[in-house]
Short mmCIF file of C-alpha atoms (C1' of nucleotides) in Angstrom, two decimals:
data_model
loop_
_atom_site.label_atom_id
_atom_site.label_comp_id
_atom_site.label_asym_id
_atom_site.label_seq_id
_atom_site.Cartn_x
_atom_site.Cartn_y
_atom_site.Cartn_z
CA MET A 1 176.11 54.00 55.45
CA THR A 2 175.26 52.67 51.43
CA ALA A 3 172.57 50.33 52.56
CA GLY A 4 171.00 47.74 54.95
CA GLN A 5 168.83 48.75 58.08
CA SER A 6 170.10 49.81 60.98
CA GLU A 7 168.54 49.93 64.15
CA GLY A 8 165.75 48.47 65.78
CA GLY A 9 163.36 50.68 64.75
CA GLU A 10 160.45 50.23 61.64
CA ARG A 11 161.68 50.21 58.34
CA LYS A 12 161.94 53.24 55.91
CA TYR A 13 158.78 52.12 53.54
CA GLN A 14 157.16 51.10 56.25
CA ARG A 15 157.34 54.71 58.23
CA ILE A 16 156.53 55.96 54.86
CA ALA A 17 153.52 53.91 54.31
CA ASN A 18 152.11 54.68 57.24
CA ALA A 19 152.60 58.43 57.38
CA LEU A 20 150.65 58.47 53.72
CA ARG A 21 148.14 55.85 55.51
CA ALA A 22 147.27 58.29 58.42
CA ALA A 23 147.12 61.17 55.98
CA ILE A 24 144.56 59.17 54.49
CA ASP A 25 142.56 58.36 57.36
CA ALA A 26 143.01 61.84 58.66
CA GLY A 27 141.15 62.96 55.37
CA GLU A 28 144.03 64.83 54.04
CA TYR A 29 143.60 62.67 51.12
CA ARG A 30 140.20 61.87 49.64
CA PRO A 31 139.09 59.19 47.99
CA GLY A 32 139.83 59.53 43.92
CA ASP A 33 142.71 61.87 45.31
CA ARG A 34 146.47 61.69 43.93
CA LEU A 35 149.32 60.92 46.25
CA PRO A 36 152.38 61.95 46.54
CA GLY A 37 154.66 60.08 43.99
CA GLU A 38 157.98 58.08 43.63
CA ASN A 39 159.53 61.56 42.72
CA ASP A 40 157.80 63.01 45.49
CA LEU A 41 158.53 60.56 48.51
CA MET A 42 162.57 60.49 47.47
CA ALA A 43 162.75 63.98 47.61
CA ALA A 44 160.60 63.93 50.85
CA TYR A 45 162.13 61.65 52.34
CA GLN A 46 165.52 61.10 50.67
CA VAL A 47 165.27 57.39 49.43
CA ALA A 48 166.11 55.54 46.42
CA ARG A 49 162.87 54.93 44.40
CA MET A 50 162.86 50.74 44.85
CA THR A 51 162.45 52.10 48.28
CA ALA A 52 159.53 54.71 47.83
CA ARG A 53 157.98 52.73 45.37
CA GLN A 54 157.83 50.22 48.29
CA ALA A 55 156.08 52.47 50.57
CA LEU A 56 153.22 52.37 48.20
CA SER A 57 153.26 48.93 46.68
CA VAL A 58 152.04 48.17 50.60
CA LEU A 59 149.16 50.90 50.35
CA GLN A 60 148.16 49.49 47.47
CA SER A 61 148.69 45.78 48.94
CA GLU A 62 146.13 46.92 51.58
CA GLY A 63 144.23 47.86 48.78
CA LEU A 64 144.00 51.45 50.00
CA ALA A 65 145.60 53.06 46.97
CA GLU A 66 145.56 52.55 43.40
CA ALA A 67 147.96 52.59 40.98
CA ARG A 68 147.83 54.38 37.18
CA LYS A 69 150.53 53.84 34.94
CA GLY A 70 152.10 57.21 33.98
CA ALA A 71 149.31 59.15 35.64
CA GLY A 72 149.96 58.63 39.77
CA VAL A 73 149.11 56.44 42.97
CA PHE A 74 145.25 57.17 43.67
CA VAL A 75 143.12 56.46 47.32
CA ARG A 76 140.99 53.85 46.15
CA THR A 77 137.25 54.18 46.35
CA PHE A 78 134.76 51.77 48.32
CA ARG A 79 131.17 51.28 46.86
CA PRO A 80 130.00 47.23 47.26
CA LEU A 81 126.97 45.89 46.10
CA ARG A 82 125.59 44.04 48.54
CA ARG A 83 124.05 40.50 47.65
CA ARG A 84 121.19 38.63 49.32
CA GLY A 85 122.52 35.36 49.02
CA ILE A 86 119.36 33.78 49.89
CA GLN A 87 116.17 36.41 49.58
CA ARG A 88 117.36 36.62 45.75
CA LEU A 89 116.67 32.73 45.45
CA ALA A 90 113.61 32.41 47.67
CA GLN A 91 110.17 33.81 48.30
CA GLY A 92 110.05 34.37 52.24
CA GLN A 93 111.74 37.75 52.96
CA TRP A 94 111.58 39.45 56.71
CA GLY A 95 111.46 43.15 57.31
CA THR A 96 114.88 44.66 57.13
CA GLY A 97 116.35 45.89 60.17
CA ARG A 98 119.51 48.23 60.06
CA SER A 99 122.48 47.13 58.03
CA VAL A 100 125.79 46.95 59.21
CA TRP A 101 127.82 48.02 56.03
CA SER A 102 125.93 51.00 54.44
CA ALA A 103 126.11 49.84 50.72
CA ASP A 104 123.95 50.46 47.35
CA LEU A 105 121.04 48.30 47.19
CA ASP A 106 121.66 47.17 43.50
CA GLU A 107 119.56 50.59 42.73
CA ASP A 108 120.97 53.24 40.86
CA ARG A 109 123.86 51.53 39.88
CA ASP A 110 124.36 50.30 36.00
CA ILE A 111 124.32 46.74 36.39
CA VAL A 112 125.19 45.26 32.79
CA VAL A 113 125.35 41.54 31.95
CA ASP A 114 127.07 41.11 28.92
CA GLY A 115 129.32 38.31 27.29
CA ILE A 116 127.12 35.54 27.29
CA THR A 117 128.05 32.41 25.77
CA VAL A 118 126.53 28.78 25.93
CA THR A 119 128.75 25.50 24.71
CA GLU A 120 127.92 22.19 25.69
CA GLN A 121 131.32 20.40 26.48
CA ASP A 122 133.29 17.54 28.53
CA THR A 123 132.25 17.57 32.26
CA PRO A 124 135.22 18.81 34.28
CA ASP A 125 136.02 16.17 37.02
CA HIS A 126 135.70 18.25 40.00
CA ILE A 127 131.96 19.11 38.46
CA ALA A 128 131.57 16.11 37.94
CA ASP A 129 131.86 14.61 41.43
CA VAL A 130 129.55 17.00 42.51
CA LEU A 131 126.62 16.89 39.98
CA GLY A 132 127.21 13.15 40.39
CA LEU A 133 128.21 12.47 35.89
CA SER A 134 130.09 9.59 34.78
CA GLU A 135 132.57 10.61 32.87
CA ASP A 136 131.85 10.34 29.31
CA GLU A 137 128.55 12.56 30.29
CA ARG A 138 128.50 15.70 28.83
CA VAL A 139 127.14 19.23 30.28
CA CYS A 140 125.98 22.46 29.21
CA ALA A 141 128.27 25.74 30.27
CA ARG A 142 126.62 28.61 30.58
CA SER A 143 129.07 31.56 31.08
CA ARG A 144 128.49 35.40 31.57
CA ARG A 145 129.85 38.76 33.36
CA PHE A 146 128.79 41.42 35.11
CA VAL A 147 129.78 44.80 34.46
CA LEU A 148 128.98 47.21 37.05
CA ASP A 149 129.52 51.19 36.04
CA GLY A 150 131.65 49.89 33.16
CA LYS A 151 133.95 47.88 35.47
CA PRO A 152 133.57 43.79 35.21
CA VAL A 153 132.79 42.95 38.95
CA LEU A 154 131.75 39.12 38.24
CA LEU A 155 132.34 36.18 36.26
CA SER A 156 130.21 33.26 36.37
CA THR A 157 129.93 29.73 34.55
CA SER A 158 126.92 27.29 35.15
CA TYR A 159 127.12 23.66 34.56
CA LEU A 160 124.05 21.56 33.74
CA PRO A 161 123.70 18.34 32.66
CA MET A 162 123.30 17.55 29.02
CA SER A 163 120.24 14.72 29.87
CA VAL A 164 118.77 16.84 31.90
CA VAL A 165 118.69 20.60 29.67
CA ASP A 166 119.22 18.81 26.33
CA GLY A 167 116.15 20.40 23.69
CA SER A 168 115.40 23.10 26.26
CA ALA A 169 115.77 26.79 26.12
CA ILE A 170 118.66 26.34 28.75
CA THR A 171 121.27 25.41 25.79
CA GLN A 172 119.50 29.13 24.08
CA GLU A 173 121.80 32.16 24.88
CA ASP A 174 118.16 33.30 26.04
CA SER A 175 117.10 30.85 28.47
CA GLY A 176 113.32 32.39 28.67
CA PRO A 177 111.37 34.12 31.53
CA GLY A 178 111.90 33.38 35.14
CA GLY A 179 115.35 32.10 33.52
CA VAL A 180 117.42 28.86 34.19
CA TYR A 181 115.21 27.92 36.94
CA ALA A 182 111.85 28.28 35.87
CA ARG A 183 113.02 25.92 32.99
CA LEU A 184 114.76 23.44 35.44
CA ALA A 185 110.83 23.78 37.02
CA GLU A 186 109.26 22.70 33.85
CA LEU A 187 111.47 19.78 33.10
CA GLY A 188 110.76 18.10 36.66
CA HIS A 189 113.95 18.99 38.48
CA ALA A 190 112.64 21.96 40.17
CA PRO A 191 115.29 22.95 42.61
CA ALA A 192 114.61 23.06 45.79
CA ARG A 193 117.78 23.83 48.14
CA PHE A 194 120.69 25.52 47.23
CA ARG A 195 124.37 24.93 48.91
CA GLU A 196 126.68 28.54 48.61
CA GLU A 197 130.07 28.24 49.63
CA ILE A 198 132.37 30.85 49.60
CA ARG A 199 136.42 31.37 49.69
CA SER A 200 139.00 34.16 48.88
CA ARG A 201 142.00 34.04 47.66
CA MET A 202 144.28 36.56 45.87
CA PRO A 203 143.40 36.48 41.75
CA THR A 204 145.59 34.68 39.24
CA THR A 205 146.94 37.29 36.97
CA THR A 206 144.11 36.25 34.36
CA GLU A 207 141.39 36.47 36.87
CA ALA A 208 142.92 39.87 37.41
CA GLU A 209 142.88 40.71 33.94
CA ASP A 210 139.40 39.50 32.77
CA LEU A 211 138.06 41.71 36.37
CA ARG A 212 140.03 44.48 35.32
CA LEU A 213 141.28 43.83 39.38
CA ALA A 214 143.64 46.62 41.08
CA THR A 215 146.83 45.59 43.01
CA GLY A 216 145.67 43.42 46.22
CA THR A 217 141.95 43.42 45.66
CA PRO A 218 141.67 40.04 46.64
CA VAL A 219 138.39 37.65 44.96
CA PHE A 220 135.25 35.93 46.01
CA LEU A 221 135.06 32.21 44.94
CA MET A 222 131.87 31.37 45.03
CA CYS A 223 130.17 27.75 44.07
CA ARG A 224 126.62 27.88 44.42
CA THR A 225 124.71 24.19 43.95
CA ALA A 226 121.14 23.58 43.26
CA PHE A 227 119.25 20.32 44.42
CA THR A 228 115.62 19.18 43.95
CA GLU A 229 113.29 17.84 46.01
CA GLY A 230 114.59 14.29 45.73
CA GLY A 231 118.33 15.65 46.84
CA ARG A 232 119.69 15.39 42.81
CA ALA A 233 122.22 18.32 42.21
CA VAL A 234 120.88 19.58 39.16
CA GLU A 235 123.37 22.82 38.73
CA VAL A 236 126.60 23.87 40.07
CA ASN A 237 127.38 27.83 39.41
CA GLU A 238 131.00 28.90 39.67
CA MET A 239 131.47 32.04 40.03
CA VAL A 240 134.71 34.64 40.83
CA LEU A 241 133.85 37.81 42.26
CA ASP A 242 135.82 41.15 42.68
CA ALA A 243 135.28 41.68 46.30
CA GLY A 244 135.99 45.31 46.46
CA SER A 245 132.98 45.77 44.81
CA TYR A 246 131.01 43.30 47.30
CA ILE A 247 128.88 42.36 50.01
CA LEU A 248 127.62 39.66 50.51
CA GLU A 249 124.17 38.74 53.30
CA TYR A 250 122.87 35.84 54.19
CA ASP A 251 119.53 36.24 56.23
CA PHE A 252 117.96 33.19 58.11
CA ASN A 253 116.15 32.08 61.22
CA ALA A 254 117.28 30.36 63.70
CA MET B 1 171.17 45.94 27.09
CA THR B 2 171.30 47.59 30.62
CA ALA B 3 167.63 47.39 31.26
CA GLY B 4 163.90 48.49 30.46
CA GLN B 5 161.64 45.73 28.81
CA SER B 6 162.49 45.41 25.09
CA GLU B 7 159.94 43.41 22.95
CA GLY B 8 156.33 43.11 23.13
CA GLY B 9 156.53 39.41 24.87
CA GLU B 10 155.89 38.93 29.15
CA ARG B 11 157.89 40.17 31.41
CA LYS B 12 161.08 38.10 33.00
CA TYR B 13 159.71 38.11 35.89
CA GLN B 14 156.53 36.69 34.82
CA ARG B 15 157.84 34.13 32.26
CA ILE B 16 159.66 32.74 35.81
CA ALA B 17 156.85 32.93 37.60
CA ASN B 18 154.53 31.45 35.40
CA ALA B 19 157.21 28.70 35.19
CA LEU B 20 157.26 27.78 39.00
CA ARG B 21 153.79 27.96 39.00
CA ALA B 22 153.13 25.05 36.14
CA ALA B 23 155.51 22.88 37.84
CA ILE B 24 153.83 23.29 41.31
CA ASP B 25 150.53 22.77 39.15
CA ALA B 26 152.12 19.86 37.70
CA GLY B 27 153.25 18.47 41.20
CA GLU B 28 156.76 18.72 40.58
CA TYR B 29 156.43 21.02 43.81
CA ARG B 30 154.52 19.73 46.52
CA PRO B 31 152.77 21.16 49.18
CA GLY B 32 155.37 22.28 51.83
CA ASP B 33 158.15 22.17 49.19
CA ARG B 34 160.70 24.15 49.08
CA LEU B 35 161.00 26.45 45.95
CA PRO B 36 164.23 27.55 44.67
CA GLY B 37 165.94 30.34 46.04
CA GLU B 38 166.84 33.85 44.57
CA ASN B 39 170.01 32.66 43.84
CA ASP B 40 169.00 29.54 41.97
CA LEU B 41 166.71 32.06 39.64
CA MET B 42 169.49 34.51 39.00
CA ALA B 43 172.03 31.51 37.99
CA ALA B 44 169.08 29.72 35.98
CA TYR B 45 167.58 32.61 34.37
CA GLN B 46 170.49 35.10 34.21
CA VAL B 47 168.47 37.92 35.94
CA ALA B 48 169.68 40.35 38.81
CA ARG B 49 168.01 39.71 42.31
CA MET B 50 165.51 42.02 42.46
CA THR B 51 163.70 40.56 38.95
CA ALA B 52 164.28 36.78 40.68
CA ARG B 53 162.63 38.37 43.99
CA GLN B 54 159.80 39.58 41.59
CA ALA B 55 158.94 36.28 40.30
CA LEU B 56 158.73 34.97 43.93
CA SER B 57 157.02 37.44 45.48
CA VAL B 58 154.12 36.65 42.42
CA LEU B 59 153.34 33.57 43.90
CA GLN B 60 153.26 34.61 47.21
CA SER B 61 150.79 37.43 46.56
CA GLU B 62 148.96 34.74 44.38
CA GLY B 63 148.66 32.80 48.10
CA LEU B 64 150.81 29.57 46.01
CA ALA B 65 154.29 30.15 47.98
CA GLU B 66 155.08 31.47 51.31
CA ALA B 67 158.37 32.87 52.27
CA ARG B 68 160.20 32.02 55.45
CA LYS B 69 162.96 34.26 56.81
CA GLY B 70 166.83 32.41 56.07
CA ALA B 71 164.99 28.98 55.33
CA GLY B 72 163.55 29.87 51.80
CA VAL B 73 160.53 30.07 49.77
CA PHE B 74 157.84 27.53 50.89
CA VAL B 75 154.96 25.63 48.62
CA ARG B 76 151.46 26.95 50.92
CA THR B 77 149.32 24.36 52.21
CA PHE B 78 145.89 24.94 51.90
CA ARG B 79 143.78 22.98 54.64
CA PRO B 80 140.74 24.80 55.53
CA LEU B 81 137.69 24.67 57.52
CA ARG B 82 134.32 23.98 56.69
CA ARG B 83 131.81 27.08 58.36
CA ARG B 84 128.62 26.42 58.09
CA GLY B 85 126.78 29.64 58.28
CA ILE B 86 123.52 28.32 58.63
CA GLN B 87 123.53 25.01 60.90
CA ARG B 88 125.94 25.98 63.46
CA LEU B 89 123.05 28.29 64.93
CA ALA B 90 119.42 26.42 63.33
CA GLN B 91 118.08 23.25 64.16
CA GLY B 92 116.88 22.24 60.70
CA GLN B 93 120.09 19.75 58.50
CA TRP B 94 118.75 18.45 54.85
CA GLY B 95 120.98 15.66 53.67
CA THR B 96 124.43 15.81 52.32
CA GLY B 97 125.15 15.76 49.44
CA ARG B 98 128.24 16.09 47.77
CA SER B 99 130.42 19.56 48.52
CA VAL B 100 132.22 21.29 46.09
CA TRP B 101 135.49 21.82 47.67
CA SER B 102 136.80 19.11 49.87
CA ALA B 103 137.68 20.68 53.57
CA ASP B 104 137.84 18.76 57.03
CA LEU B 105 134.91 18.82 58.98
CA ASP B 106 135.71 20.30 61.92
CA GLU B 107 136.87 16.82 62.85
CA ASP B 108 140.46 15.37 63.95
CA ARG B 109 141.71 19.59 64.08
CA ASP B 110 142.87 20.99 67.31
CA ILE B 111 141.00 24.32 67.64
CA VAL B 112 141.37 25.81 71.21
CA VAL B 113 139.43 28.76 72.04
CA ASP B 114 141.39 31.52 73.43
CA GLY B 115 142.05 35.20 74.93
CA ILE B 116 138.94 35.31 76.03
CA THR B 117 138.10 38.88 77.30
CA VAL B 118 135.15 40.40 78.69
CA THR B 119 134.16 44.17 79.65
CA GLU B 120 131.88 46.86 79.71
CA GLN B 121 132.60 50.17 77.68
CA ASP B 122 131.01 52.68 75.41
CA THR B 123 129.55 51.63 72.71
CA PRO B 124 131.46 52.06 69.00
CA ASP B 125 129.39 54.01 66.36
CA HIS B 126 128.47 51.71 63.57
CA ILE B 127 127.40 49.05 66.75
CA ALA B 128 125.34 51.51 68.61
CA ASP B 129 123.54 52.11 64.72
CA VAL B 130 123.02 48.50 64.13
CA LEU B 131 121.88 47.83 68.17
CA GLY B 132 119.85 51.13 68.11
CA LEU B 133 121.00 52.37 70.67
CA SER B 134 121.60 55.84 72.17
CA GLU B 135 124.92 57.73 72.65
CA ASP B 136 125.50 56.90 75.85
CA GLU B 137 124.01 53.43 76.74
CA ARG B 138 127.00 50.92 77.22
CA VAL B 139 127.62 47.56 75.69
CA CYS B 140 129.09 44.33 76.66
CA ALA B 141 132.17 43.28 74.77
CA ARG B 142 133.25 39.81 74.14
CA SER B 143 136.03 38.42 72.47
CA ARG B 144 137.54 35.54 71.88
CA ARG B 145 140.71 33.91 69.62
CA PHE B 146 140.37 30.52 68.09
CA VAL B 147 143.31 28.86 67.06
CA LEU B 148 144.25 26.20 64.90
CA ASP B 149 146.75 23.61 64.75
CA GLY B 150 148.53 26.31 66.93
CA LYS B 151 147.71 29.16 64.60
CA PRO B 152 144.96 31.55 65.05
CA VAL B 153 142.32 31.91 62.71
CA LEU B 154 139.58 33.14 64.08
CA LEU B 155 139.22 37.07 66.03
CA SER B 156 135.21 37.41 67.06
CA THR B 157 134.20 40.71 69.62
CA SER B 158 130.81 40.30 70.12
CA TYR B 159 128.90 43.11 71.53
CA LEU B 160 125.29 43.39 73.63
CA PRO B 161 123.08 46.05 75.42
CA MET B 162 124.49 46.67 78.92
CA SER B 163 120.58 47.11 79.58
CA VAL B 164 119.44 43.96 78.33
CA VAL B 165 122.27 41.95 79.63
CA ASP B 166 123.47 43.22 83.02
CA GLY B 167 123.76 41.13 85.72
CA SER B 168 123.45 38.00 83.91
CA ALA B 169 126.22 35.43 82.82
CA ILE B 170 126.85 37.11 79.45
CA THR B 171 128.94 39.70 81.85
CA GLN B 172 130.84 36.56 82.52
CA GLU B 173 134.05 35.17 81.16
CA ASP B 174 132.05 31.65 81.14
CA SER B 175 128.42 32.32 80.20
CA GLY B 176 127.73 29.03 80.81
CA PRO B 177 125.40 26.37 79.33
CA GLY B 178 124.30 26.56 75.70
CA GLY B 179 126.27 29.96 75.65
CA VAL B 180 125.08 33.63 74.99
CA TYR B 181 122.15 32.64 73.10
CA ALA B 182 120.73 30.56 76.03
CA ARG B 183 121.38 33.26 78.34
CA LEU B 184 119.53 35.75 75.65
CA ALA B 185 116.61 33.26 75.68
CA GLU B 186 116.38 32.94 79.11
CA LEU B 187 116.02 36.60 79.44
CA GLY B 188 113.37 36.70 77.27
CA HIS B 189 115.71 38.18 74.33
CA ALA B 190 115.68 34.95 72.86
CA PRO B 191 117.21 35.46 68.95
CA ALA B 192 114.97 34.47 66.73
CA ARG B 193 116.86 35.61 62.96
CA PHE B 194 120.43 36.14 62.06
CA ARG B 195 121.98 37.98 59.82
CA GLU B 196 125.67 37.26 58.47
CA GLU B 197 127.55 39.83 55.92
CA ILE B 198 131.16 38.83 54.46
CA ARG B 199 133.13 41.23 53.09
CA SER B 200 136.85 40.59 52.07
CA ARG B 201 140.31 42.50 51.66
CA MET B 202 143.79 42.55 52.32
CA PRO B 203 144.60 42.65 55.99
CA THR B 204 145.62 46.00 57.69
CA THR B 205 149.48 45.58 59.51
CA THR B 206 147.62 44.29 63.02
CA GLU B 207 145.45 42.36 61.66
CA ALA B 208 148.25 40.55 60.07
CA GLU B 209 150.32 40.46 63.03
CA ASP B 210 147.25 39.07 65.20
CA LEU B 211 146.57 35.88 62.46
CA ARG B 212 150.63 35.45 62.02
CA LEU B 213 148.92 35.55 58.24
CA ALA B 214 151.38 35.06 55.39
CA THR B 215 151.84 37.99 53.01
CA GLY B 216 148.71 37.36 49.97
CA THR B 217 146.69 36.01 52.21
CA PRO B 218 143.03 38.31 52.50
CA VAL B 219 140.84 38.69 55.21
CA PHE B 220 137.32 38.33 55.52
CA LEU B 221 135.63 40.41 57.44
CA MET B 222 132.02 39.15 59.16
CA CYS B 223 129.22 40.85 60.87
CA ARG B 224 127.03 38.74 62.54
CA THR B 225 123.71 40.50 63.95
CA ALA B 226 120.97 38.28 66.24
CA PHE B 227 117.67 40.08 66.17
CA THR B 228 114.63 38.74 68.12
CA GLU B 229 111.05 37.80 67.41
CA GLY B 230 109.86 41.00 67.59
CA GLY B 231 112.72 42.28 65.25
CA ARG B 232 115.35 43.81 67.72
CA ALA B 233 118.89 43.52 67.19
CA VAL B 234 119.98 42.25 70.29
CA GLU B 235 123.81 41.20 69.18
CA VAL B 236 126.28 42.09 66.79
CA ASN B 237 129.65 39.79 66.18
CA GLU B 238 132.28 40.90 64.42
CA MET B 239 134.99 38.63 63.40
CA VAL B 240 138.24 39.04 61.47
CA LEU B 241 138.89 35.84 59.44
CA ASP B 242 142.06 33.94 58.27
CA ALA B 243 140.44 33.35 54.36
CA GLY B 244 143.15 30.93 53.71
CA SER B 245 141.62 28.88 56.87
CA TYR B 246 137.86 28.88 56.13
CA ILE B 247 135.28 27.90 53.36
CA LEU B 248 132.22 29.67 54.33
CA GLU B 249 128.58 27.64 53.30
CA TYR B 250 125.49 28.58 53.31
CA ASP B 251 122.83 25.91 52.82
CA PHE B 252 118.82 27.05 52.35
CA ASN B 253 115.71 26.48 50.43
CA ALA B 254 114.27 27.79 47.66
"C1'" DC C 1 156.77 66.70 25.29
"C1'" DA C 2 157.60 66.49 30.29
"C1'" DG C 3 156.12 63.10 34.20
"C1'" DT C 4 154.51 59.00 36.17
"C1'" DG C 5 154.65 54.56 37.44
"C1'" DG C 6 156.51 49.68 35.74
"C1'" DT C 7 160.84 46.97 34.76
"C1'" DC C 8 165.49 46.10 35.66
"C1'" DT C 9 170.41 45.87 36.81
"C1'" DA C 10 174.11 45.29 40.10
"C1'" DG C 11 175.57 46.12 44.21
"C1'" DA C 12 175.29 46.53 49.64
"C1'" DC C 13 174.59 45.11 54.44
"C1'" DC C 14 171.36 43.47 57.72
"C1'" DA C 15 168.68 39.34 61.05
"C1'" DC C 16 167.03 35.10 60.67
"C1'" DG C 17 167.38 29.89 60.73
"C1'" DT C 18 169.46 25.51 59.53
"C1'" DT C 19 173.77 23.08 59.93
"C1'" DA D 1 179.67 29.83 59.29
"C1'" DC D 2 176.51 29.79 55.73
"C1'" DG D 3 172.91 30.35 53.08
"C1'" DT D 4 167.91 32.47 53.31
"C1'" DG D 5 165.14 36.19 52.33
"C1'" DG D 6 164.75 41.54 53.82
"C1'" DT D 7 165.92 45.61 52.86
"C1'" DC D 8 168.11 49.47 50.89
"C1'" DT D 9 170.79 52.18 46.91
"C1'" DA D 10 171.61 54.88 42.34
"C1'" DG D 11 171.90 54.45 38.45
"C1'" DA D 12 168.33 52.85 33.55
"C1'" DC D 13 165.06 52.09 29.89
"C1'" DC D 14 160.51 51.63 28.39
"C1'" DA D 15 155.15 52.66 27.77
"C1'" DC D 16 151.67 54.95 29.22
"C1'" DT D 17 148.59 59.24 30.75
"C1'" DG D 18 148.38 64.35 30.38
"C1'" DC D 19 148.70 68.31 28.89
#
DNA sequence: CAGTGGTCTAGACCACGTT
DNA sequence: ACGTGGTCTAGACCACTGC
């Protein structure tokens, strides 16, 4: 047999991938350890390079392993941040109770915000829809990047109508104490209600580069809209999150 | 040149993938349309089979396209459900306001719940932690599957302490009018607060089969814990969602 | 510089869906 | 029967990492 899959069992690359996965689960390889490389697998299983490669790619696309060019394939580490969707924007806070997934609570982690840019620009169509703006109205776009332990984990762009924020500190890189929402309140547009919408998909090539994502890591797309008491949408914040770096949490009453 | 990447530009497979992606974005290929196959790309771009294949695999891993064995590679359709995390469990409801991503509001969609099983079993460790149960206490496990238009989109397993629910309708497949939470209320353990925790990652092989996921589709892992007024956790619901089928939405006050 | 993963070629057989 | 994607082989050159 030169090639082709012969009998009714599982594929060769799956057999190899399963063996490696089992070894990881069994603790034979721990997070950060180097897995057998392409050459090792070719020798051990008597397969061609591409087959060994595909086996390793299975583990990568499952998010279990991560290839580093010129170095090897390594077992991935999962140390997510916990992002509390509601408490971070509200005051009321009920007691704790055990959490399901253990996670670092933003303590002892080196989080840096960088790459802040603020521009006035034309309003993208889908943003105009949500903010209820006409075609010719412009918006203030505030972009930021969150970097955790040297790796970017979140990209954020916030859109606010120029008709609301013009002349305020919101159009400055430093929006002042209390941030954008405090300034909105001073302008008579205090956010009273929020809506967060969440999707998840594989990243585009650009997103993967910007967030330096390992292959096999999806992203969260989060879009938060802030409404005033009167029901007007005054801010839309579009975010892209490294899904491997976050646990999203929402606490609410019945 | 027999092989190898020559100059400083983008890879061949990326060039092809980018061209196809642009054509999709431009509307030349619409959702459900068949894309050029491996043979077409080999001829059009003068590349080897594996290179054409890798170009198509880029689109699949981005979730843009989907391969059907023996038929071709097709542009994916994205028609997600909207799951309102808070309103579905609370009464208060403020007005609408435009939503960012258009989505079907659970209307006009054929949603079926099947595969209901209810068992009494030993408590998995991580569930015991959250429910605050000792090792020998047992739980009632209620599993369900949601099927949308013939495709499974959500797997759910709910755990409740036997010491709380024994003898009630909760241990029956049909938990009665108002469901599990109504029964818990009757038992004096009315849920007053909820916590939902969300992660996203690529599916395991098993999850991909159970949800019949196309390659390149991540899953949401959602864990909801229900607390009584006194702060006791009385239910933990672990869910696996097809991320391509859902938009998660949380509305809350400042 | 030796070894690693990343890309690429030019063939092959197979299971599957459509015709 | 034919074309499709899925798997597999046995080679190759390249860029990068780590010693």
